[in-house]
mmCIF file of C-alpha atoms and ligand atoms in Angstrom:
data_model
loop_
_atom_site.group_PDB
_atom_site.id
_atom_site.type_symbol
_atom_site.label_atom_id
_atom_site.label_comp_id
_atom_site.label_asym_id
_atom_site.label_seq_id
_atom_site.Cartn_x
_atom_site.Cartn_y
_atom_site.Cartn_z
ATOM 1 C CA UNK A 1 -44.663 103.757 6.160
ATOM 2 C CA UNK A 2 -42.963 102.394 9.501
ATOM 3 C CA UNK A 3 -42.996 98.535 8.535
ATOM 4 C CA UNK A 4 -39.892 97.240 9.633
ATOM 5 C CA UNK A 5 -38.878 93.075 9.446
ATOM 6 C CA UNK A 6 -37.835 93.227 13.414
ATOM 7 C CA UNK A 7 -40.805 94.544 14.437
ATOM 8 C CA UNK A 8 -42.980 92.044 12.356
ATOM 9 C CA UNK A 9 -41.168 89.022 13.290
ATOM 10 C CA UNK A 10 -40.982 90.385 16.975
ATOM 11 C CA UNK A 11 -44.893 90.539 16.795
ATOM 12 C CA UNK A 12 -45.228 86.931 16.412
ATOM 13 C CA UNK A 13 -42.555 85.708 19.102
ATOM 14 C CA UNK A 14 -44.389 88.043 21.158
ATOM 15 C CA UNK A 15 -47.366 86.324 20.585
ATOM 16 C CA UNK A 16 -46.045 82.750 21.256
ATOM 17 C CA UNK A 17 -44.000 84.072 24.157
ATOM 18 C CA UNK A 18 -47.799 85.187 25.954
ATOM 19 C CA UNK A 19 -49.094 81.394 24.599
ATOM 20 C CA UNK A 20 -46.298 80.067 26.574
ATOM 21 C CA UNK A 21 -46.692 82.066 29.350
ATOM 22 C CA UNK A 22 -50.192 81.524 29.808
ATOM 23 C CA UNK A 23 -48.783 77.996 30.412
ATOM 24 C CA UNK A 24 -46.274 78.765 32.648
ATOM 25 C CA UNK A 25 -43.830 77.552 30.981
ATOM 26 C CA UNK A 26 -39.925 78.950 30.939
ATOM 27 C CA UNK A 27 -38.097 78.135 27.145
ATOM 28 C CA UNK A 28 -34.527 77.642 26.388
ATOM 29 C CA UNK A 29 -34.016 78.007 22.372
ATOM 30 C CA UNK A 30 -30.140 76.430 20.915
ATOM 31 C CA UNK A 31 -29.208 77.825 18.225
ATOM 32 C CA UNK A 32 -25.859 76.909 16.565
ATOM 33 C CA UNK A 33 -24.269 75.639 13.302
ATOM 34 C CA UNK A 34 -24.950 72.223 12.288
ATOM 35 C CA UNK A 35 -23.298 69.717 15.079
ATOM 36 C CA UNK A 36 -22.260 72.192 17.889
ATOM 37 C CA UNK A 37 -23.620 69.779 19.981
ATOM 38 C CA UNK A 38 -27.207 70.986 20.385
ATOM 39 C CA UNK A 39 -29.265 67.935 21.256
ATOM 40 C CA UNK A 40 -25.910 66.268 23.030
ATOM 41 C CA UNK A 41 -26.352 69.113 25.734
ATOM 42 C CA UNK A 42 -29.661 68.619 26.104
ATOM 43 C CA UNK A 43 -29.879 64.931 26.345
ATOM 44 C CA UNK A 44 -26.341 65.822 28.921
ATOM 45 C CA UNK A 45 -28.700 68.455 30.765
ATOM 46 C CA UNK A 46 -31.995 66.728 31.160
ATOM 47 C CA UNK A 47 -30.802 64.211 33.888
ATOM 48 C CA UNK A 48 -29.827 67.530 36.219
ATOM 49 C CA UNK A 49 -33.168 68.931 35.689
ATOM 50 C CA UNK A 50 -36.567 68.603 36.812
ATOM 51 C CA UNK A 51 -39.490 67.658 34.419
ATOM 52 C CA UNK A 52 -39.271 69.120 31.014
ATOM 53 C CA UNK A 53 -40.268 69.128 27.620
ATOM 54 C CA UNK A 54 -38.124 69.303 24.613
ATOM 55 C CA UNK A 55 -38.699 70.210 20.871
ATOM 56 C CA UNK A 56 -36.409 69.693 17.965
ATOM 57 C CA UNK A 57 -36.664 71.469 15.139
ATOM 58 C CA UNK A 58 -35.062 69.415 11.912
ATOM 59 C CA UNK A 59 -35.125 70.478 8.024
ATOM 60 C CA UNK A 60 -35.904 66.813 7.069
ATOM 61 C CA UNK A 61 -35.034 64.139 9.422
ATOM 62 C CA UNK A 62 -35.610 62.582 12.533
ATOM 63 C CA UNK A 63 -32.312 62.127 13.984
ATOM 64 C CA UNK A 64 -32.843 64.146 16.492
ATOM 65 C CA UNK A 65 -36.170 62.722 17.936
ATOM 66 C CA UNK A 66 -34.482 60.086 20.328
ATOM 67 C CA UNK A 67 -35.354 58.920 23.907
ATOM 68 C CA UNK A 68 -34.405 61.650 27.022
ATOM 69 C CA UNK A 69 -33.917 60.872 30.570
ATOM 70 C CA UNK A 70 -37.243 60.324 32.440
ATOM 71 C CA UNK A 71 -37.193 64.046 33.426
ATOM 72 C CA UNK A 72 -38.255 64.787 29.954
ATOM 73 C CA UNK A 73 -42.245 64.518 30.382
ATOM 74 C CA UNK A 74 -42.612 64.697 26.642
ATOM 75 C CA UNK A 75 -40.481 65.538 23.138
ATOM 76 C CA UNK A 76 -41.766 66.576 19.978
ATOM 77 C CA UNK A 77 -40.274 66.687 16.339
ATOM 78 C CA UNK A 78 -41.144 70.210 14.163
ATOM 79 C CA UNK A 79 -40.576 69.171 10.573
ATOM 80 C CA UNK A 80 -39.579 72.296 9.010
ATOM 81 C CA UNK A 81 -39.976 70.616 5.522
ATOM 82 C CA UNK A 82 -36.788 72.871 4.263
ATOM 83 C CA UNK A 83 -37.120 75.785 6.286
ATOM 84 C CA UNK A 84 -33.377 77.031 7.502
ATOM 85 C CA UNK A 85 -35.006 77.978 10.768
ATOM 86 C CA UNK A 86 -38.095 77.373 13.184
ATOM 87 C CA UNK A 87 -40.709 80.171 13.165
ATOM 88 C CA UNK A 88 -43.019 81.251 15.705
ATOM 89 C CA UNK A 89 -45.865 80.334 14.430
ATOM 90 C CA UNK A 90 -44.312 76.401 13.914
ATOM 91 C CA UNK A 91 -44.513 76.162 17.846
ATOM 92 C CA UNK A 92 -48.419 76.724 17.862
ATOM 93 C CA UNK A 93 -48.059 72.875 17.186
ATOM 94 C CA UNK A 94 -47.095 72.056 20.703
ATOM 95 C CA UNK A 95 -50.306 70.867 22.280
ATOM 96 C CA UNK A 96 -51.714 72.838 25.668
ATOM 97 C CA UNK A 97 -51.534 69.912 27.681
ATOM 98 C CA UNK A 98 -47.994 69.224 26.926
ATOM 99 C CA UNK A 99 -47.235 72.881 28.228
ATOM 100 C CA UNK A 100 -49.107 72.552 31.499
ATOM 101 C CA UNK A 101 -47.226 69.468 32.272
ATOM 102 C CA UNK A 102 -43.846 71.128 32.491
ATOM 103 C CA UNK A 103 -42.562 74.284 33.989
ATOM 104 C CA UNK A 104 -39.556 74.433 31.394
ATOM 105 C CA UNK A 105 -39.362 73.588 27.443
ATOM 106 C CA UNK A 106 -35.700 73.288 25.647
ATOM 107 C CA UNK A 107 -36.196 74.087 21.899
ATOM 108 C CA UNK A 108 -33.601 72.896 19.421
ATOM 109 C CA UNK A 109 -33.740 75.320 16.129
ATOM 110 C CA UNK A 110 -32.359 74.282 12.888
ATOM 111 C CA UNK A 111 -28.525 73.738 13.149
ATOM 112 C CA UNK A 112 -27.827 76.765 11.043
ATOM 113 C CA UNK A 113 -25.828 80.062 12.399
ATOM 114 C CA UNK A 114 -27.835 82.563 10.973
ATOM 115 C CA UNK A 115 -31.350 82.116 9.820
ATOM 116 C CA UNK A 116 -32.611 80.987 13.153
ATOM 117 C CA UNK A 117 -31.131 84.444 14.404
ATOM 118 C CA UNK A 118 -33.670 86.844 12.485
ATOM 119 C CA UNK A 119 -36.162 84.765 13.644
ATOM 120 C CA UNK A 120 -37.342 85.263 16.888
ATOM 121 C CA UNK A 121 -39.438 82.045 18.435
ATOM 122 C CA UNK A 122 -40.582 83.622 21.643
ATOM 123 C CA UNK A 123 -38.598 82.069 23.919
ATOM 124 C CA UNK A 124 -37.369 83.276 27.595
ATOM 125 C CA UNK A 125 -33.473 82.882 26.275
ATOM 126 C CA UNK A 126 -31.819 82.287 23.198
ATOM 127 C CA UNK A 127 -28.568 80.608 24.045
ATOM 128 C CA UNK A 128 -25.864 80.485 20.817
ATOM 129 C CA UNK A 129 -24.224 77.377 21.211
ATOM 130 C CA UNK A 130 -20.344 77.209 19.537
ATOM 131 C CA UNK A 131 -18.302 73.926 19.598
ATOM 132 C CA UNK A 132 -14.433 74.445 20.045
ATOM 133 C CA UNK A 133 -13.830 72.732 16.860
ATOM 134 C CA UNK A 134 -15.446 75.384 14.901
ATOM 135 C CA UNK A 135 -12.861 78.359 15.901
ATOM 136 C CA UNK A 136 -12.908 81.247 17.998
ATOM 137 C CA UNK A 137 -13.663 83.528 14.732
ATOM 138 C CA UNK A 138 -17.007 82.210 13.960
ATOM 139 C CA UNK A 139 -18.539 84.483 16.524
ATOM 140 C CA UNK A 140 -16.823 87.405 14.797
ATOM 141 C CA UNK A 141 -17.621 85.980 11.197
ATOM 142 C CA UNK A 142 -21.501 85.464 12.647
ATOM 143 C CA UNK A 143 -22.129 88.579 14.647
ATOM 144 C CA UNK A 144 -26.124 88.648 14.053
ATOM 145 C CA UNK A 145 -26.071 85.242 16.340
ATOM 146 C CA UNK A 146 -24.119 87.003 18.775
ATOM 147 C CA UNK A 147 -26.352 89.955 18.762
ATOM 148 C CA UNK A 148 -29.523 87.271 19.009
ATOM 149 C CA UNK A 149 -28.282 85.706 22.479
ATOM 150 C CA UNK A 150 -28.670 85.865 25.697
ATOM 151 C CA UNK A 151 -26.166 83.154 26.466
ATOM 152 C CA UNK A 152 -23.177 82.073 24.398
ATOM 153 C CA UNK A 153 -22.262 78.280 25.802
ATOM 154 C CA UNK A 154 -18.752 76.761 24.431
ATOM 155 C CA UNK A 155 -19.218 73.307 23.803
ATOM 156 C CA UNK A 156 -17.462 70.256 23.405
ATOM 157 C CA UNK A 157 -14.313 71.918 25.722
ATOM 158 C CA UNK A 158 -12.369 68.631 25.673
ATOM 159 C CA UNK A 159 -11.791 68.739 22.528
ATOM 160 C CA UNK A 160 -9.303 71.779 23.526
ATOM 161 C CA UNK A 161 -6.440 70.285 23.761
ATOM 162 C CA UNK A 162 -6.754 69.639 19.884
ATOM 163 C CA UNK A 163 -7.845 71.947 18.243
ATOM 164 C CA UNK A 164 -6.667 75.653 18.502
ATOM 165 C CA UNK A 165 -9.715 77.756 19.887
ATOM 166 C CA UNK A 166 -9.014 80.907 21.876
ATOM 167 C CA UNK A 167 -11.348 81.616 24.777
ATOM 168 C CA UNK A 168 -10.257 84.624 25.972
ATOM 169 C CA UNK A 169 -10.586 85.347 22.211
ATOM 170 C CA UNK A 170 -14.326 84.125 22.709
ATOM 171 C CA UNK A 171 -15.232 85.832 25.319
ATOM 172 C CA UNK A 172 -13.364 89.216 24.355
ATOM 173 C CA UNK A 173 -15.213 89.234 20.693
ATOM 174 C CA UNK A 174 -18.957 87.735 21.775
ATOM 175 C CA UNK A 175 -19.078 90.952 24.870
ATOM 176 C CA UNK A 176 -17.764 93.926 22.621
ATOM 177 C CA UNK A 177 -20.692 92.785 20.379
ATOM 178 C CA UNK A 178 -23.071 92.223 23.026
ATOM 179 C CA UNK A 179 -21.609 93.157 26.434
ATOM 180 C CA UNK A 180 -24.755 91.572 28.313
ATOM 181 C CA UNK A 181 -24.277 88.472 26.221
ATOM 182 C CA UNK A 182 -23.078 85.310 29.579
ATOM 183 C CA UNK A 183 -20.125 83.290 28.506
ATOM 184 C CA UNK A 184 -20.461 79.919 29.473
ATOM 185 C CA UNK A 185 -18.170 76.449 28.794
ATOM 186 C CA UNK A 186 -19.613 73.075 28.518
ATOM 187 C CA UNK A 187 -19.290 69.336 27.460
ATOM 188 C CA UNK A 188 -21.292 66.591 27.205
ATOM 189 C CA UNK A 189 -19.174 64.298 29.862
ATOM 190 C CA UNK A 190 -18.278 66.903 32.463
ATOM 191 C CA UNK A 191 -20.631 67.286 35.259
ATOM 192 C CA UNK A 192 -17.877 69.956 36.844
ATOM 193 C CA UNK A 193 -19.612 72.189 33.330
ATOM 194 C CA UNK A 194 -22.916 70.793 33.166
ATOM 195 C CA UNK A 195 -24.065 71.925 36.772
ATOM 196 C CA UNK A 196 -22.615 75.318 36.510
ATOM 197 C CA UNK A 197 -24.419 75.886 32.191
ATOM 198 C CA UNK A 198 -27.883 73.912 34.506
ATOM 199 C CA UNK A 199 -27.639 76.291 37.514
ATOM 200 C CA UNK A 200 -27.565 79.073 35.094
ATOM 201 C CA UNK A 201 -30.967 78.492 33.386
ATOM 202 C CA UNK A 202 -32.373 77.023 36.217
ATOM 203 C CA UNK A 203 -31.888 80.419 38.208
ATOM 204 C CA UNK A 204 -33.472 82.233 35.406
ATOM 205 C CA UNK A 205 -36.284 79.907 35.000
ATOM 206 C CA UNK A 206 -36.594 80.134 38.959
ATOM 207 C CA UNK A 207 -36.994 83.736 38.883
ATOM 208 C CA UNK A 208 -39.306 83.863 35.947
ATOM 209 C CA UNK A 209 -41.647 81.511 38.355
ATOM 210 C CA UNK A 210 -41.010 83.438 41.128
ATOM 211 C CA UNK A 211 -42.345 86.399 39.919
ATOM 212 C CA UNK A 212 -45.756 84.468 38.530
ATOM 213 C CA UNK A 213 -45.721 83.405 42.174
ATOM 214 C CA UNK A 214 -44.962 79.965 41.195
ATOM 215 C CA UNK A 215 -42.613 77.287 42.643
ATOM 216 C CA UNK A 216 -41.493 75.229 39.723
ATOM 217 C CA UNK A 217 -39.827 71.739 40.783
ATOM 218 C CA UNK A 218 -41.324 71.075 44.010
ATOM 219 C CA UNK B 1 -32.439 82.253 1.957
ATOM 220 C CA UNK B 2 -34.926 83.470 3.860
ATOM 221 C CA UNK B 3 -35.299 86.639 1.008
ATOM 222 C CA UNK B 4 -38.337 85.127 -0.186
ATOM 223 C CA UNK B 5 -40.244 85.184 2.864
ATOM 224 C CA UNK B 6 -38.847 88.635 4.135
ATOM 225 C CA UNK B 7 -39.738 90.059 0.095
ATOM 226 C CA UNK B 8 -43.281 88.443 0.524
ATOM 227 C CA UNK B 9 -43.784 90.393 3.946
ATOM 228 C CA UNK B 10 -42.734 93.673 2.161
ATOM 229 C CA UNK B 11 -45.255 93.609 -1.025
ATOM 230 C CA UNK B 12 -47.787 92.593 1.140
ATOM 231 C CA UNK B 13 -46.818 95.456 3.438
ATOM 232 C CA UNK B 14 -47.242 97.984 0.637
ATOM 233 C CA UNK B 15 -50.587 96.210 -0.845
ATOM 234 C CA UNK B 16 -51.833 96.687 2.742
ATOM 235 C CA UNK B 17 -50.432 100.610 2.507
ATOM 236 C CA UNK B 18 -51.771 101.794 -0.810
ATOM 237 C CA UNK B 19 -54.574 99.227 -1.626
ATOM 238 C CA UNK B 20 -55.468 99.423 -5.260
ATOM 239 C CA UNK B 21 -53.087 100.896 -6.446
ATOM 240 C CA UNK B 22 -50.018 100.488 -9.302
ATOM 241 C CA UNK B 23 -46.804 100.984 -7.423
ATOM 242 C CA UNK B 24 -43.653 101.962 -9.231
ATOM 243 C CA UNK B 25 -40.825 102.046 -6.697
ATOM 244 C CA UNK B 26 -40.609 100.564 -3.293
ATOM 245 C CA UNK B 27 -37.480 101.849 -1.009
ATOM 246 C CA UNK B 28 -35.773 99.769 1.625
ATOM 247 C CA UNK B 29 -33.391 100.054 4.011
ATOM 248 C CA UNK B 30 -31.453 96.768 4.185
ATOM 249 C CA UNK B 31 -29.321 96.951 7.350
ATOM 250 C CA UNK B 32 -25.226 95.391 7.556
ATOM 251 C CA UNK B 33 -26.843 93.477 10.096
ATOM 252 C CA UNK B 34 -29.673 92.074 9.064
ATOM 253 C CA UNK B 35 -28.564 88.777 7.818
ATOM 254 C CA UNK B 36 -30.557 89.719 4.395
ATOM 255 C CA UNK B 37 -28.476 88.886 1.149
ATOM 256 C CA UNK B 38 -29.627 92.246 -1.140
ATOM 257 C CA UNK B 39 -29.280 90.324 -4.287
ATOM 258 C CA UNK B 40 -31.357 87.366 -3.056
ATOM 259 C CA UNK B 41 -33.906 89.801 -1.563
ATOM 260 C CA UNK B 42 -34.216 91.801 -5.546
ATOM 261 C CA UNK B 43 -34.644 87.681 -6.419
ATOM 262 C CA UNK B 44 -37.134 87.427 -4.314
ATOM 263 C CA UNK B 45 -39.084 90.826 -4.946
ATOM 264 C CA UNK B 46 -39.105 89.902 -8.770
ATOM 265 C CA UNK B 47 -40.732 86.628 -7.913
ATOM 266 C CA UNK B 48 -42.945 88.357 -4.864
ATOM 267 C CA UNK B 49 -44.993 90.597 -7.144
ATOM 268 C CA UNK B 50 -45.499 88.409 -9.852
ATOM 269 C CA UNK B 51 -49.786 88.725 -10.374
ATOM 270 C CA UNK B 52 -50.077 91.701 -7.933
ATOM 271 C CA UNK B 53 -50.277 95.521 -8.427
ATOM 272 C CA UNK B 54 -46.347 95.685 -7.665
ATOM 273 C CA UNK B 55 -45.617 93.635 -10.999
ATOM 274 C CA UNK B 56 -43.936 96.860 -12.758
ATOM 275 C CA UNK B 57 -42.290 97.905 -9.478
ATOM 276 C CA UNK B 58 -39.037 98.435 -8.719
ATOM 277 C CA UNK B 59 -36.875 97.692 -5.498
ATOM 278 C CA UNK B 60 -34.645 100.186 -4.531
ATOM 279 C CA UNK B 61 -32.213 99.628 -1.497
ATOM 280 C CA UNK B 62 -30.112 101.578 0.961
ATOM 281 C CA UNK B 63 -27.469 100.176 2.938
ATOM 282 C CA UNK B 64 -28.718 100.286 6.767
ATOM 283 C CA UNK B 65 -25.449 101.586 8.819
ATOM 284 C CA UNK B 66 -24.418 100.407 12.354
ATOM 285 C CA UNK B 67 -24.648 103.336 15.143
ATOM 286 C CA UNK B 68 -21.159 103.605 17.162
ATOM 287 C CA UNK B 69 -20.067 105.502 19.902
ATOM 288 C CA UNK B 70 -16.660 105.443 21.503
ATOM 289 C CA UNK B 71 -16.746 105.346 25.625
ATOM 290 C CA UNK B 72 -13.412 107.076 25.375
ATOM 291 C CA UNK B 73 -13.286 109.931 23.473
ATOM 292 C CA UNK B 74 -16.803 110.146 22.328
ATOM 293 C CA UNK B 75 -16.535 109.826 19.025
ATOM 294 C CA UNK B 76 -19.498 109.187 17.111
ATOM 295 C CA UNK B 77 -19.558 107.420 13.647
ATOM 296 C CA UNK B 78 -21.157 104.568 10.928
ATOM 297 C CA UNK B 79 -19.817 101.712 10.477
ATOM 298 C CA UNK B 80 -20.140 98.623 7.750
ATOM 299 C CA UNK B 81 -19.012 96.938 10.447
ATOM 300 C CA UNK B 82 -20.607 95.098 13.779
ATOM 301 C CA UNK B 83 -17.819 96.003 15.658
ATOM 302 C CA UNK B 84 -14.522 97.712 15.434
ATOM 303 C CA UNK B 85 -11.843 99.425 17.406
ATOM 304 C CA UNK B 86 -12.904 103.787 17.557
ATOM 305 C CA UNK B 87 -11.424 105.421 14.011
ATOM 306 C CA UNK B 88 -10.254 108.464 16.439
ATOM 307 C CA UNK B 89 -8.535 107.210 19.524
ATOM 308 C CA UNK B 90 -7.921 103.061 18.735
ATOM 309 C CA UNK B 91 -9.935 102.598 22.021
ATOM 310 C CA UNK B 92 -11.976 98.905 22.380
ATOM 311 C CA UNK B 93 -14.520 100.597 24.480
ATOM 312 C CA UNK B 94 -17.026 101.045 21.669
ATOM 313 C CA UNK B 95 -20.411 100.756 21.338
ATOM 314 C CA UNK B 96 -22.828 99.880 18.478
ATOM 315 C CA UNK B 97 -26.204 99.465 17.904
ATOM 316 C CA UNK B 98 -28.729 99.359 14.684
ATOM 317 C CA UNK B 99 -28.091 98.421 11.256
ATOM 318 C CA UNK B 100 -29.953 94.890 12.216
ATOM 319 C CA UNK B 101 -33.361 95.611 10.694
ATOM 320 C CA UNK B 102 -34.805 95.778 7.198
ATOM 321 C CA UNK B 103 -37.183 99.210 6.864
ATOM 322 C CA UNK B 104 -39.550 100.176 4.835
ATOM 323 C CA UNK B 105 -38.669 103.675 3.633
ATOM 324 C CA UNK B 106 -41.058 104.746 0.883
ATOM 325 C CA UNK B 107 -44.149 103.583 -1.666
ATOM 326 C CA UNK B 108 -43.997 105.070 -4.963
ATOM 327 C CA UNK B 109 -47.538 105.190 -6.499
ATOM 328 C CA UNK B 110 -48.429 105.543 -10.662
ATOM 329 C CA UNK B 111 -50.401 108.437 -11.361
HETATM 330 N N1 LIG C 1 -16.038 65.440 22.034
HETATM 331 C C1 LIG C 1 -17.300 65.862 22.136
HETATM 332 N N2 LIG C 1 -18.191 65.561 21.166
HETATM 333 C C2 LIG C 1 -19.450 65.999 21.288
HETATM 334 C C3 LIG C 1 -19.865 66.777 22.413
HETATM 335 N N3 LIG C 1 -21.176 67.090 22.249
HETATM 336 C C4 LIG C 1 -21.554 66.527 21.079
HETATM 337 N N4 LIG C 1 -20.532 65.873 20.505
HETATM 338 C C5 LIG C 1 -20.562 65.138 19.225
HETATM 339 O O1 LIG C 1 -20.786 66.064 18.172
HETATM 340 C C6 LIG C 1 -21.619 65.491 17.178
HETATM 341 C C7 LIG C 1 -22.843 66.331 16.930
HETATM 342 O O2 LIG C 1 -23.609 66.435 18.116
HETATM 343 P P1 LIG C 1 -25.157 66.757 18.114
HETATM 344 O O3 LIG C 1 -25.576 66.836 19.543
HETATM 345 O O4 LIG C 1 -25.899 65.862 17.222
HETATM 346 O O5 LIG C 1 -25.135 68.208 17.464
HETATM 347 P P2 LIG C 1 -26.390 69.106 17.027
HETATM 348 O O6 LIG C 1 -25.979 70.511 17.229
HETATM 349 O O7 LIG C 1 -27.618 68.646 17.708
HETATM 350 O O8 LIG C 1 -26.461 68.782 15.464
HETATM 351 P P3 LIG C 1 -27.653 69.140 14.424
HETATM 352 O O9 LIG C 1 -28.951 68.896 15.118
HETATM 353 O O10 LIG C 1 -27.427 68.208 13.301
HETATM 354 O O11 LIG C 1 -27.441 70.574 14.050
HETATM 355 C C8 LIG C 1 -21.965 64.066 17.677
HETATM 356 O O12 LIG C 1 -21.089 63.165 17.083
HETATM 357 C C9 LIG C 1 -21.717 64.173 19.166
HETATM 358 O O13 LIG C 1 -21.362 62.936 19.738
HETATM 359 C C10 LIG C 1 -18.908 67.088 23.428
HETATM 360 O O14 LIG C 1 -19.166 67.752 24.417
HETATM 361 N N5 LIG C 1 -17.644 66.606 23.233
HETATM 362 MG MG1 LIG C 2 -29.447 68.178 16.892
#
């Protein structure tokens, strides 16, 4: 008997996580409800990075395709046709040569709080990505994206002032779920947030180098 | 509604598990957790094995619990819940784990 949905979808991130480390290559996956402020934090981020690559994942438009800072070596557009949420198998599409160029890959999944969540892509971290505006309860209300990541980032933080959002709140509900989970605040115009949310993964994707013997971004 | 997909992955499961034969019942355990709408998923089994030698089959599902344990007192339980205060001594320090998967729990086969 012993089939189980976790294991089979884990069999194919696993998969595309070796792919991408063959490459060398460190990914970020967003995940967050429609207009969190996935691809604003990326295009925010890119500047205080070195070379990268980013892919957007999109149900049925190209909005989301648009021109990065010159530290993005390449981008690429995964046309989901419908799909709530990226698969593993969708990132095959990324070409070798793209992957050898850079030593980290942002994905952007599907702006949708739960599908994306079952569905493991392979990447290094899954970082949840909830916008002030949204409410503290979401994370609560949407525990299986809490349980997916690896970093919850608070966007859109100057919007605090006007909207009610709790962060203690936050922070108190997304680590009883998952007490490893890293609680991070950001916005797209404050480089006092940006550095600390770009240290964070750059540290992570440092180590992951490290220990191929690697020195990424020199 | 990702049911489709998810009841695809199961009748080709059990086609892979008792090739050539009629199948009756198929049991599942569909967890709190899983993010997979029971309904949707019977949906999406009736459309699944449509042409294939589950067509007669039915899906029967049990509810996948979450795993707690209280840090304070000790107290073990299940929960419907992902999270929640321990039943016993109102302590936060609680932790839970499972009820996140969808299982494959038995084939039934004609004779
Ligand atoms: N005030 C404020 N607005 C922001 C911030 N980040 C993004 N926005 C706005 O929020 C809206 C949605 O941002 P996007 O970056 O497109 O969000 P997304 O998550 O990529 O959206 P989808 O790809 O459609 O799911 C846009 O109007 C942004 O300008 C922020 O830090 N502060
Ligand atoms: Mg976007």
């Amino acid at each position: 008997m012993k089939w189980s949905l976790k294991h089979q979808t884990q069999l194919h991130a696993s998969a595309q996580r070796r792919h991408f480390d063959t490459h060398q290559c460190y990914v970020v996956e967003l995940l967050g409800s429609p207009g969190c402020g996935k691809t604003s934090l990326i295009r925010a981020s890119i500047p205080l990075m070195g070379p990268c690559g980013v892919v957007n994942g999109e149900m049925s438009s190209f909005h989301d395709h648009t021109d990065f800072d010159p530290n993005c070596k390449w981008t690429m557009h995964i046309d989901t046709s419908n799909r709530c949420h990226l698969e593993a198998r969708d990132l095959h599409a990324i070409p070798d040569e793209n992957l050898d160029r850079v030593p980290f890959v942002f994905v952007e999944n599907v702006g949708n709080l739960v599908c994306p969540t079952s569905c493991p892509i392979g990447a290094h971290l899954r970082v949840l990505v909830l916008s002030v505006a949204e409410g503290a309860d979401k994370l609560a209300k949407y525990p299986v994206a809490v349980l997916a990541a690896d970093v919850l980032l608070i966007s859109k933080t100057d919007l605090l002032p006007f909207v009610s959002f709790d962060l203690e709140q936050a922070r108190r509900d997304a680590q009883r779920l998952n007490p490893l989970i890293s609680v991070l605040q950001v916005n797209d115009q404050d480089q006092n947030l940006l550095r600390p949310w770009v240290d964070h993964i750059q540290v992570r994707a440092n180590a992951y180098h490290l220990s191929r013997g690697l020195c990424p971004w020199h | 509604m990702h049911e489709l997909g998810v009841a695809q992955q199961i009748v080709a499961e059990v086609a892979r598990q008792a090739p050539d034969q009629k199948i009756s019942e198929v049991g599942v355990e569909v967890g709190v957790l899983s993010g997979v709408v029971v309904h949707a998923l019977q949906y999406g089994f009736g459309v699944a094995k449509l042409g294939t030698l589950l067509e007669e089959a039915t899906l029967t599902v049990a509810t996948g619990l979450r795993q707690a344990e209280c840090a304070n007192c000790k107290t073990e339980f299940q929960s419907d819940q992902a999270w929640s205060c321990c039943p016993q001594c109102q302590s936060d320090r609680v932790k839970f784990r499972g009820g996140d998967d969808v299982r494959l729990l038995f084939i039934e086969v004609v004779e």
